[in-house]
Amino acid sequence: MEPSRKRGRDANDRSSYYARRRQDMLDVRKCVKELQTADDGTIYKIIERWADADDTVAMDLHKAYGTLQARQQEHGINFDHHIKAVLYKLHKDDLWPQRPKHEAAAEVPAFIEKTIETIGRKATRHSSYETKLAGLRTLLQIGKIICGCVNEGVEQAVRQHFQKEATLGDAMYNIAESMGQSQLGGLCSEVNGEPTFLENMEGLVALEEETQMEMGLAEVLNLFTDTEDATEGEDESEDGDGEDAGEGDNEDRDEDENGDGQDEDEEEDDSDSEGFDSDGVVKAPRREVRNRRSRRTVVPSNSSKGKYTSLPWLGNMF
């Protein structure tokens, strides 16, 4: 009987150990979830210390980061649903009139700000061009929505919240700054007669000034205008090089024609005087030596600046 009792006691010990272990894991998951929700940086510091102490954890982090980069660069993210969500939140009181006004006045501005931050975070430096482009256009539409808030109630709360809030401008600036010069130039190029992103951005900045908002959009516009000025300067310099090359060709052609005419006259004079001297005595033919000017060939520059390409405008949502 003694061995069976021992086996039973061991089984109970194992079951109690696994129960405590399972409870500890549940507590750990709960802690991670709560810390992630709080988002005060504590969980990230713990992961950093853990990765510094354990090479396996560090390798797992590198692999996960590489996978994230590849997925972001492979597929473009569409942010159109965020525009619909913002519009729904903004006009939710029209659908649910019994909802307390003060709740919506506090909830909607915070929701819009969080949406802007989410788009700015997803359209990161390692995202594809399509993702960054979609992020900029969606943020531009959200900017129009904010500037269009003129009514009382929730719209007034949104307007007051973003009156001097640069969240929108910062998100757009970070995305635009992460794009290359050619990509920014593509947003300044006209496609099928539609307004360019630069033109729409100028309209949003004008609307911001008209509504007396200060969301930091002028700095974003400066990025695009500087890019456009640099592009026009390169085009003008290349056009000037082409004209200089063409003028050089014309001058060389005129000089060559004049030179050929002089040479022909010299040949005619030599042929008349060749064979006889002034006394009519036959003389030996002399070997004619001429230093003809070598004709220089100038190849005109055919290099032209590559045209930027951009995706078609996604269209106004409202």
XYZ file of C-alpha atoms in Angstrom:
318
model
C 0.000 0.000 0.000
C 2.891 2.263 0.628
C 4.087 2.533 -3.037
C 0.577 3.324 -4.288
C 0.223 6.093 -1.734
C 3.544 7.541 -2.854
C 2.508 7.454 -6.507
C -0.756 9.169 -5.630
C 1.075 11.836 -3.692
C 3.478 12.421 -6.595
C 0.575 12.747 -9.018
C -1.106 15.275 -6.752
C 2.136 17.240 -6.483
C 2.511 17.331 -10.266
C -1.069 18.398 -10.800
C -0.763 21.153 -8.209
C 2.514 22.274 -9.810
C 0.949 22.489 -13.275
C -2.055 24.286 -11.828
C 0.206 26.881 -10.203
C 2.233 27.136 -13.402
C -0.906 27.636 -15.483
C -2.105 30.318 -13.088
C 1.278 32.047 -13.283
C 1.099 32.053 -17.086
C -2.385 33.527 -16.966
C -1.141 36.210 -14.607
C 1.800 36.942 -16.936
C -0.464 37.248 -19.965
C -2.754 39.541 -18.016
C 0.206 41.717 -17.023
C 1.426 41.885 -20.626
C -2.024 42.816 -21.884
C -2.489 45.513 -19.259
C 0.976 46.971 -19.872
C 0.412 46.956 -23.628
C -2.888 48.740 -23.161
C -1.289 51.345 -20.906
C 1.475 51.819 -23.509
C 3.792 53.754 -21.191
C 6.949 52.027 -22.435
C 7.356 49.576 -19.539
C 6.819 46.435 -21.591
C 9.293 47.609 -24.224
C 11.980 48.178 -21.611
C 11.401 44.682 -20.231
C 11.731 43.168 -23.723
C 14.942 45.135 -24.343
C 16.511 43.872 -21.102
C 15.367 40.349 -21.921
C 16.879 40.522 -25.418
C 20.166 41.860 -24.014
C 20.365 38.949 -21.587
C 19.231 36.182 -23.971
C 20.616 35.845 -27.522
C 17.714 33.609 -28.543
C 15.202 36.333 -27.743
C 17.299 38.864 -29.654
C 17.359 36.596 -32.733
C 13.586 36.103 -32.518
C 13.099 39.868 -32.431
C 15.321 40.336 -35.500
C 13.438 37.642 -37.422
C 10.057 39.111 -36.506
C 11.223 42.581 -37.546
C 12.515 41.289 -40.884
C 9.214 39.539 -41.551
C 7.326 42.730 -40.732
C 9.463 44.775 -43.124
C 9.002 42.286 -45.963
C 5.235 42.203 -45.463
C 4.972 45.991 -45.375
C 7.048 46.452 -48.517
C 5.270 43.721 -50.451
C 1.694 44.908 -50.020
C 0.242 48.387 -49.892
C -2.158 49.228 -47.086
C -5.474 50.896 -47.854
C -6.635 53.456 -45.283
C -9.966 54.430 -46.847
C -11.933 52.744 -44.072
C -10.466 55.236 -41.582
C -12.182 58.092 -43.425
C -15.534 56.318 -43.175
C -14.922 55.601 -39.482
C -14.147 59.264 -38.761
C -17.264 60.427 -40.606
C -19.388 57.859 -38.761
C -18.049 58.943 -35.378
C -18.542 62.586 -36.241
C -22.191 62.166 -37.266
C -23.115 59.377 -34.872
C -25.292 61.760 -32.869
C -27.528 62.187 -35.896
C -28.158 58.436 -35.843
C -28.432 58.126 -32.052
C -29.960 61.377 -30.763
C -30.420 59.960 -27.255
C -26.672 59.696 -26.761
C -25.263 62.215 -24.223
C -23.600 65.126 -25.989
C -20.721 65.435 -23.542
C -19.638 61.844 -24.183
C -19.406 62.401 -27.923
C -17.635 65.738 -27.433
C -14.883 63.971 -25.505
C -14.766 60.744 -27.496
C -14.726 61.926 -31.128
C -11.653 64.230 -31.005
C -9.654 61.544 -29.204
C -10.757 58.962 -31.782
C -9.685 61.169 -34.700
C -6.314 61.880 -33.102
C -5.721 58.170 -32.481
C -6.685 57.415 -36.095
C -4.151 59.952 -37.362
C -1.424 58.449 -35.187
C -2.297 54.936 -36.381
C -2.012 55.909 -40.051
C 1.254 57.738 -39.422
C 2.665 54.697 -37.635
C 1.630 52.183 -40.308
C 2.938 54.302 -43.187
C 6.434 54.052 -41.755
C 9.851 54.454 -43.346
C 9.913 50.747 -44.258
C 6.460 50.725 -45.856
C 5.905 50.522 -49.584
C 5.379 53.589 -51.759
C 1.709 52.655 -52.203
C 1.214 52.556 -48.422
C 2.830 55.961 -47.914
C 0.818 57.445 -50.766
C -2.442 56.040 -49.389
C -1.545 57.331 -45.925
C -0.886 60.866 -47.175
C -4.114 60.985 -49.159
C -6.175 59.639 -46.275
C -4.663 62.152 -43.855
C -5.396 64.909 -46.368
C -9.055 63.879 -46.427
C -9.160 63.794 -42.619
C -7.680 67.291 -42.617
C -10.525 68.468 -44.845
C -13.025 66.879 -42.461
C -11.479 68.676 -39.483
C -11.448 72.036 -41.253
C -15.064 71.482 -42.279
C -16.275 71.181 -38.678
C -18.273 74.402 -38.301
C -21.426 73.294 -36.473
C -22.077 73.318 -32.754
C -21.694 70.310 -30.502
C -19.334 67.540 -31.540
C -17.926 69.410 -34.534
C -17.120 72.373 -32.326
C -15.295 70.061 -29.895
C -13.260 68.612 -32.776
C -12.429 72.083 -34.027
C -11.292 73.250 -30.594
C -9.208 70.115 -30.076
C -7.270 70.533 -33.331
C -7.178 74.354 -33.226
C -3.488 74.340 -32.289
C -2.784 70.604 -32.423
C -0.018 69.512 -34.829
C -0.769 65.781 -34.783
C -1.998 65.807 -38.380
C 0.887 67.923 -39.666
C 3.475 65.806 -37.851
C 2.078 62.552 -39.248
C 2.026 63.863 -42.831
C 5.480 65.416 -42.498
C 7.028 62.183 -41.213
C 5.546 60.186 -44.092
C 6.585 62.714 -46.740
C 10.073 63.041 -45.267
C 10.578 59.272 -45.486
C 9.833 59.312 -49.239
C 12.518 59.769 -51.862
C 12.968 62.851 -54.019
C 11.562 61.089 -57.075
C 8.524 59.871 -55.122
C 7.755 63.366 -53.880
C 8.208 64.659 -57.403
C 5.694 62.103 -58.638
C 3.076 63.599 -56.326
C 3.691 66.968 -57.987
C 3.140 65.588 -61.507
C -0.194 65.791 -63.284
C -1.817 62.507 -64.282
C -4.647 62.401 -66.834
C -5.563 66.018 -66.146
C -6.491 65.318 -62.516
C -5.377 67.628 -59.673
C -2.004 66.658 -58.271
C -1.427 65.914 -54.616
C 0.518 69.175 -54.411
C -2.501 71.132 -55.653
C -4.793 69.384 -53.172
C -2.275 70.057 -50.412
C -2.205 73.746 -51.335
C -6.002 73.771 -51.133
C -5.910 72.192 -47.661
C -3.357 74.738 -46.415
C -5.530 77.555 -47.774
C -8.534 76.029 -45.988
C -6.486 75.778 -42.793
C -5.621 79.481 -42.973
C -9.196 80.421 -43.829
C -10.578 78.560 -40.809
C -7.766 79.908 -38.578
C -6.463 76.451 -37.692
C -2.834 75.735 -36.838
C -2.172 72.069 -37.594
C 1.359 72.389 -38.994
C 0.392 71.727 -42.620
C 2.491 74.569 -44.061
C 5.698 72.676 -43.238
C 4.397 69.660 -45.143
C 3.641 71.845 -48.149
C 7.179 73.262 -48.059
C 8.589 69.767 -48.612
C 6.664 69.440 -51.872
C 7.316 72.975 -53.110
C 11.051 72.596 -52.480
C 11.007 69.353 -54.445
C 9.105 70.975 -57.324
C 11.540 73.923 -57.450
C 14.518 71.567 -57.522
C 12.910 69.562 -60.328
C 12.229 72.668 -62.432
C 15.804 73.858 -61.891
C 17.182 70.570 -63.190
C 14.906 70.723 -66.241
C 16.014 74.276 -67.072
C 19.690 73.383 -66.731
C 19.262 70.420 -69.059
C 17.386 72.558 -71.596
C 20.209 75.091 -71.468
C 22.800 72.394 -72.101
C 20.838 71.190 -75.111
C 20.624 74.715 -76.580
C 24.345 75.297 -76.038
C 25.133 72.047 -77.789
C 22.889 72.994 -80.710
C 24.538 76.411 -81.083
C 27.943 74.747 -81.018
C 26.889 72.433 -83.830
C 25.720 75.378 -85.964
C 28.945 77.309 -85.410
C 31.074 74.288 -86.270
C 28.971 73.645 -89.354
C 29.421 77.251 -90.567
C 33.136 77.214 -89.883
C 33.552 73.900 -91.679
C 31.675 75.203 -94.713
C 33.814 78.338 -94.833
C 36.956 76.288 -94.368
C 36.020 73.944 -97.195
C 35.463 76.900 -99.506
C 38.898 78.332 -98.760
C 40.521 74.968 -99.389
C 38.778 74.649 -102.752
C 40.064 78.098 -103.789
C 43.577 77.104 -102.818
C 43.296 73.936 -104.898
C 42.165 75.925 -107.959
C 45.083 78.372 -107.628
C 47.544 75.538 -107.296
C 46.182 73.773 -110.351
C 46.595 76.924 -112.474
C 50.203 77.574 -111.472
C 51.281 73.969 -111.342
C 53.600 72.673 -114.178
C 55.119 76.006 -115.410
C 57.059 78.781 -113.708
C 56.860 82.483 -114.537
C 59.304 82.086 -117.483
C 57.320 79.246 -119.023
C 59.859 76.605 -118.030
C 58.446 73.270 -117.100
C 59.075 72.494 -113.492
C 58.698 69.343 -111.478
C 55.353 68.838 -109.855
C 55.570 69.693 -106.214
C 53.952 67.668 -103.544
C 51.076 69.481 -102.089
C 50.959 69.561 -98.304
C 47.934 70.947 -96.599
C 46.970 71.088 -93.022
C 43.248 70.760 -93.397
C 41.352 71.531 -90.360
C 39.859 68.400 -88.873
C 36.147 68.523 -88.703
C 34.958 68.293 -85.126
C 31.723 66.406 -84.541
C 29.571 67.422 -81.619
C 26.969 64.953 -80.514
C 23.964 66.802 -79.143
C 22.890 65.814 -75.695
C 19.752 63.703 -75.859
C 19.579 63.134 -72.157
C 16.309 64.203 -70.692
C 15.074 64.035 -67.218
C 13.057 60.940 -66.448
C 9.404 61.662 -66.007
C 7.885 60.925 -62.643
C 5.077 58.467 -62.399
C 2.440 58.404 -59.739
C -0.606 56.457 -58.955
C -3.968 57.934 -59.979
C -5.752 60.067 -57.416
C -7.947 58.033 -55.138
C -10.714 60.612 -55.403
C -12.515 62.736 -52.861
C -14.521 60.773 -50.384
C -16.994 63.550 -49.771
